[in-house]
Coordinates of C-alpha atoms in Angstrom, one line a residue:
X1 CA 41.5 -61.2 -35.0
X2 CA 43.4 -60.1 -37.8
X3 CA 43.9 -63.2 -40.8
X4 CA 47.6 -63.4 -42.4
X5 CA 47.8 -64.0 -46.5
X6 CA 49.7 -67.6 -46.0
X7 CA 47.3 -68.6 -43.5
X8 CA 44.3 -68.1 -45.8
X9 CA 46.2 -69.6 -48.7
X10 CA 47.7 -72.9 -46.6
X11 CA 44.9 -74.8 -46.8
X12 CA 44.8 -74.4 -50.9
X13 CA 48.6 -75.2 -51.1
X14 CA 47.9 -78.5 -48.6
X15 CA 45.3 -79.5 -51.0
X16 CA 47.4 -79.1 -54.4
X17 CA 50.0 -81.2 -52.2
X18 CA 47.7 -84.0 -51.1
X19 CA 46.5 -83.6 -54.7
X20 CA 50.2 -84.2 -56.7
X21 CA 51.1 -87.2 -53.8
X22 CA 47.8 -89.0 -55.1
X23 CA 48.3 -88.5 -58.7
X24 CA 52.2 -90.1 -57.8
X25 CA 50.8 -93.0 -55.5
X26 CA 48.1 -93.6 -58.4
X27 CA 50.6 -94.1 -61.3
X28 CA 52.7 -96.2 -59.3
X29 CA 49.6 -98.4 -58.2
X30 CA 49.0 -98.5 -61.9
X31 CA 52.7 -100.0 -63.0
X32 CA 53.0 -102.3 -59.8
X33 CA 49.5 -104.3 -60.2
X34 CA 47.4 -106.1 -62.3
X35 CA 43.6 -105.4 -62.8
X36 CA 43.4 -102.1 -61.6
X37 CA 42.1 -98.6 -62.7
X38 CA 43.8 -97.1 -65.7
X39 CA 45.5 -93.9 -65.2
X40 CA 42.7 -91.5 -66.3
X41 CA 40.3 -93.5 -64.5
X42 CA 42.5 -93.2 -61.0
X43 CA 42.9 -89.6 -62.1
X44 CA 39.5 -88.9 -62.2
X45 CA 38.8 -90.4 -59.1
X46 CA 41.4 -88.7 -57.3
X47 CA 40.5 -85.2 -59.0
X48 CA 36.7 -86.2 -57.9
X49 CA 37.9 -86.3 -54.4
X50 CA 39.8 -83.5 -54.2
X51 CA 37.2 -81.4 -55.7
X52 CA 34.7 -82.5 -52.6
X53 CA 37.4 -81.6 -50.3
X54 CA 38.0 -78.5 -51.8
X55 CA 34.2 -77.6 -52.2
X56 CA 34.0 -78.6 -48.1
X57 CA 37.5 -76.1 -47.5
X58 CA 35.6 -73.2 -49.9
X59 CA 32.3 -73.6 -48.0
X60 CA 34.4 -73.6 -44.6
X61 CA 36.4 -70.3 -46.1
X62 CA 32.9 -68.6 -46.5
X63 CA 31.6 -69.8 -43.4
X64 CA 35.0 -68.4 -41.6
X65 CA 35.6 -65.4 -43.8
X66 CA 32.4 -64.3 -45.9
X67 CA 30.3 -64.6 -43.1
X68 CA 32.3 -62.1 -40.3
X69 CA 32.5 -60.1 -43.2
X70 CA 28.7 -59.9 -43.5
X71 CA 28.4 -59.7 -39.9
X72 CA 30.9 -56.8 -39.8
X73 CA 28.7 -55.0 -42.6
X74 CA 25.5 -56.1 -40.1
X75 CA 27.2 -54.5 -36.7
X76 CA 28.3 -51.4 -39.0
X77 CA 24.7 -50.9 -39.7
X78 CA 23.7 -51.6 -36.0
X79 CA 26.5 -49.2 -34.6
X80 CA 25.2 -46.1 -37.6
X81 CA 21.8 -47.1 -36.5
X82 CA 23.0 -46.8 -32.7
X83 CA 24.7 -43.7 -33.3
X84 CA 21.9 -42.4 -35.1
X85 CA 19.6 -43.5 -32.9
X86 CA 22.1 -41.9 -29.7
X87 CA 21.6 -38.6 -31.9
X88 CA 18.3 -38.2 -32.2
X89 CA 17.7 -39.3 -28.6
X90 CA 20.7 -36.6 -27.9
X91 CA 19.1 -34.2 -30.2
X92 CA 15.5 -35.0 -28.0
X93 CA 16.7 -34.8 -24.6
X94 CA 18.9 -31.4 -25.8
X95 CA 15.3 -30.0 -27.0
X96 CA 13.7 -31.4 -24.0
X97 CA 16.5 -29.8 -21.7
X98 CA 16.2 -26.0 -23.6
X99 CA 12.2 -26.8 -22.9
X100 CA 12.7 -27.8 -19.5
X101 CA 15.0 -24.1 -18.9
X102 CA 12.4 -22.5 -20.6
X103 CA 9.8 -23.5 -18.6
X104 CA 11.5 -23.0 -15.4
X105 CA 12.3 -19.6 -16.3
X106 CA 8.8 -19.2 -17.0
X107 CA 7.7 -20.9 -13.7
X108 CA 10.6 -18.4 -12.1
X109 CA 8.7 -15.4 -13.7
X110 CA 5.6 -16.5 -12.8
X111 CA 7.1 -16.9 -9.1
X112 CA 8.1 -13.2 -9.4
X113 CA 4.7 -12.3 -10.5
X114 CA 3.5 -13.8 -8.2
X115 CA 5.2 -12.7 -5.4
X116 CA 5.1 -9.4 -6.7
X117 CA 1.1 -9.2 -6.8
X118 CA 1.5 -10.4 -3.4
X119 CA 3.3 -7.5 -2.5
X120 CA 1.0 -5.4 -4.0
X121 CA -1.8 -7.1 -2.2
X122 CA -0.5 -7.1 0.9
X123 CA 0.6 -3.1 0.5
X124 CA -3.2 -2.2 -0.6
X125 CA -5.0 -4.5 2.6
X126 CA -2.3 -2.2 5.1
X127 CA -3.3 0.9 3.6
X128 CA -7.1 -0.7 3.7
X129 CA -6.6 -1.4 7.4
X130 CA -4.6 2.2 7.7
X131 CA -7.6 4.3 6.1
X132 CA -10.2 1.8 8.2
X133 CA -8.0 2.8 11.4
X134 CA -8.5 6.9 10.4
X135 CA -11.8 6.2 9.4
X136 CA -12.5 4.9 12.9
X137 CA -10.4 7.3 14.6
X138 CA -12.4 10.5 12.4
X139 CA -15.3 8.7 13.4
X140 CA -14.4 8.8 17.3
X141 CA -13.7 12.4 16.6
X142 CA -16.6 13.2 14.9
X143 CA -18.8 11.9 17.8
X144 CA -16.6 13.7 20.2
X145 CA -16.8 17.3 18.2
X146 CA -20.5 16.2 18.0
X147 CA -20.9 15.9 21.4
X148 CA -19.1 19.2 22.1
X149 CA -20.3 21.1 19.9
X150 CA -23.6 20.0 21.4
X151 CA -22.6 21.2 24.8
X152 CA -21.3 24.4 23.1
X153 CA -24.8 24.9 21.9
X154 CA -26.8 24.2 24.8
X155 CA -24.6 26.4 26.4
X156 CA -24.5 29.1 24.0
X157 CA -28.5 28.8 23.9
X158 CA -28.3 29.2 27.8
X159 CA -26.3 32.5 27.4
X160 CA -29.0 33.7 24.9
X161 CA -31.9 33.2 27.0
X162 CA -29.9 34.7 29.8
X163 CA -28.6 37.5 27.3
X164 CA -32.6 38.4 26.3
X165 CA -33.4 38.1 29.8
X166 CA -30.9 40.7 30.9
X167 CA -32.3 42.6 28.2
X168 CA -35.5 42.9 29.1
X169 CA -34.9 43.5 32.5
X170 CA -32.8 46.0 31.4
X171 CA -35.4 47.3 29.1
X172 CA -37.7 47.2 32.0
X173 CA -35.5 49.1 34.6
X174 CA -34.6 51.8 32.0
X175 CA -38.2 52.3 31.2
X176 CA -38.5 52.6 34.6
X177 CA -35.3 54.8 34.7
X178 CA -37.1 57.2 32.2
X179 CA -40.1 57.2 34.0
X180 CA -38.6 58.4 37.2
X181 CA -36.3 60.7 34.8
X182 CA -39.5 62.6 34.1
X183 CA -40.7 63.3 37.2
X184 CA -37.2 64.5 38.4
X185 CA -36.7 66.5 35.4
X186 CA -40.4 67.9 36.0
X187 CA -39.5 69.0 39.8
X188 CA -35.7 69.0 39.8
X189 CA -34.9 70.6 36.4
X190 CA -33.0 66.2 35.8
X191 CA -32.8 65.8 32.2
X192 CA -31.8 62.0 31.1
X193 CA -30.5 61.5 27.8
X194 CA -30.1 58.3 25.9
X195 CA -26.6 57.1 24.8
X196 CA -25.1 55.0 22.4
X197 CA -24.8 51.2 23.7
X198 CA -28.1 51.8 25.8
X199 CA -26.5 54.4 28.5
X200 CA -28.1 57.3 29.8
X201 CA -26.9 60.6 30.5
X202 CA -28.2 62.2 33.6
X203 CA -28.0 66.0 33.3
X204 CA -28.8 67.8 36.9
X205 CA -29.6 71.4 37.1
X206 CA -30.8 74.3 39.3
X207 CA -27.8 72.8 41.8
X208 CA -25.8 76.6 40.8
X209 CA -28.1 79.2 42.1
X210 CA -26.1 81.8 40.3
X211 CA -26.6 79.5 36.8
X212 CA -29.5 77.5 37.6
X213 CA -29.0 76.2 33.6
X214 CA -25.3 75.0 34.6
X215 CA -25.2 71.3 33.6
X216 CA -23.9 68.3 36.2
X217 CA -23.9 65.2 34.4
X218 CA -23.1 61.4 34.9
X219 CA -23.3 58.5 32.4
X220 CA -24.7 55.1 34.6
X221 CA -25.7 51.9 32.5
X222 CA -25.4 48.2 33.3
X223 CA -22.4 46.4 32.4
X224 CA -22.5 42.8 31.3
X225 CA -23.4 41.1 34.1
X226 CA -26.6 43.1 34.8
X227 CA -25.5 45.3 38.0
X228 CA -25.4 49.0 38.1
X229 CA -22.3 51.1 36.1
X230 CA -21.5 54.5 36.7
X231 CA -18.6 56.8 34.7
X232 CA -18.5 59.8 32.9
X233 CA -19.3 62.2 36.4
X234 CA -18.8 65.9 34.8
X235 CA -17.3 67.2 37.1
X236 CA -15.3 64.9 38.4
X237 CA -17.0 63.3 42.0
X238 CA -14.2 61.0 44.7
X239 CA -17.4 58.9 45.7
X240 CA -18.7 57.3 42.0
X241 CA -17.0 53.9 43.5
X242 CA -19.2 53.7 46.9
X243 CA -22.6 55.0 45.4
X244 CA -22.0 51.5 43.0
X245 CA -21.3 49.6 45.6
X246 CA -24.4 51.0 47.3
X247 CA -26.8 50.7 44.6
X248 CA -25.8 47.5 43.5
X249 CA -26.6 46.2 46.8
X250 CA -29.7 48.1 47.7
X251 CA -31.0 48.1 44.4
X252 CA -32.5 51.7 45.1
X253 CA -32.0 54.1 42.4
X254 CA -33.9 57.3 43.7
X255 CA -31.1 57.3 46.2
X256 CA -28.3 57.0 43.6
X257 CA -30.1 59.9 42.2
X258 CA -30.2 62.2 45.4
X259 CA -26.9 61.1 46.6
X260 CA -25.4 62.2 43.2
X261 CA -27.2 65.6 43.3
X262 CA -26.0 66.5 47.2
X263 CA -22.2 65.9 45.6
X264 CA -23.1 68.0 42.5
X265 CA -24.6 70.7 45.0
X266 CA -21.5 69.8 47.6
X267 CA -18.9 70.5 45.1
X268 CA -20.5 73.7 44.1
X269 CA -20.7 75.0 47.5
X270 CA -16.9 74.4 47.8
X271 CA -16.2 76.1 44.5
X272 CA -17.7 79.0 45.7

């Protein structure tokens, strides 16, 4: 509440009033009566008075003016104090707030990191689960190929016993060929000659009695599967076809022999 000039200074003025009325009313006191106060003595007693009053209306003026001005400075401090106080706290919660940011960009990074390793971890247990899947499917195939290449050998040691039994049956028959080769050659001039890839050349002569050296050959050998082969006739004889059939199913090679010789001999009757 704001305090006007007069209406400090009207209590002052009322008491210099009251003061000069008193000072009047004494002097006439003084003139009108008998046995009273002299001037100066009424004087002083009225000055005495005034002074108490005006002691009580000064300590009033301090207790109404001195003192709100005191409490003024006192809520000045209080407010600089608050407002200092509203600043640090400010200051505090702004540095708690730029921590706070930091660490939940932090915490956001670590997500990412996190996330991101998970990524990785979860990409490295597919390609476990992708190189356990090929593992087991290699190891499938490697018991199949095992397994195969198993059969493969029991068969191909089947083919080799039967391959070195053909062979030494075929051993055996052309020892025996060559035996019987000798006695034909020793009493019907048959020379047998041996050929590259185990064939034998059979060489008849004395079939031309006007050349009894003239040659008549044929080439016979087994084939693959062990049976009888004939090729090479020189000259050229229209029955090679039926004597294999024949000696393939009789098994008799002596009559191979003569049969081929009556064609030899045949032919050469005709040429004639």
């Amino acid at each position: 509440m704001t305090v006007t000039s007069w209406q400090v200074l009207l209590p002052y003025h009322l008491c210099h009033r009251n003061l000069q009325r008193k000072m009047v009313a004494g002097a006439s006191d003084y003139r009108g009566a008998d046995n009273v106060q002299s001037p100066a003595d009424a004087m002083t007693t009225v000055i005495m008075e005034d002074e108490q009053g005006l002691y009580a209306l000064m300590q009033d003026f301090c207790t109404r003016f001195v003192s709100p001005s005191s409490e003024e400075q006192s809520l000045k401090e209080i407010r600089d104090s608050h407002r200092e106080v509203l600043r640090n706290v400010t200051n505090s919660c702004a540095a708690k707030q730029q921590e706070g940011e930091r660490m939940i960009q932090r915490v956001q990074e670590l997500r990412a990191e996190f996330e991101d390793q998970n990524r990785r971890i979860k990409e490295k247990q597919d390609a476990i689960l992708q190189e356990i899947a090929k593992m087991k499917e290699n190891k499938q195939l490697s018991a199949e190929l095992s397994g195969h290449i198993h059969q493969l050998r029991e068969e191909l040691a089947h083919k080799r016993e039967l391959a070195l039994a053909t062979r030494k049956a075929n051993k055996e028959k052309l020892k025996d060929l060559q035996q019987s080769a000798m006695l034909f050659k020793e009493r019907l001039g048959l020379e047998i000659r041996k050929l590259q890839g185990d064939r034998l050349q059979f060489v008849f002569r004395c079939i031309n009695p006007k050349d009894l050296e003239e040659p008549y050959s044929c080439i016979i050998y087994f084939n693959e599967d062990g049976e009888y082969q004939l090729s090479g006739c020189d000259p050229p004889l229209d029955c090679i076809t039926e004597y294999e059939r024949n000696v393939r199913e009789t098994k008799n090679f002596s009559a191979l022999l003569t049969n081929l010789r009556k064609s030899f001999a045949a032919l050469c009757t005709q040429v004639k």
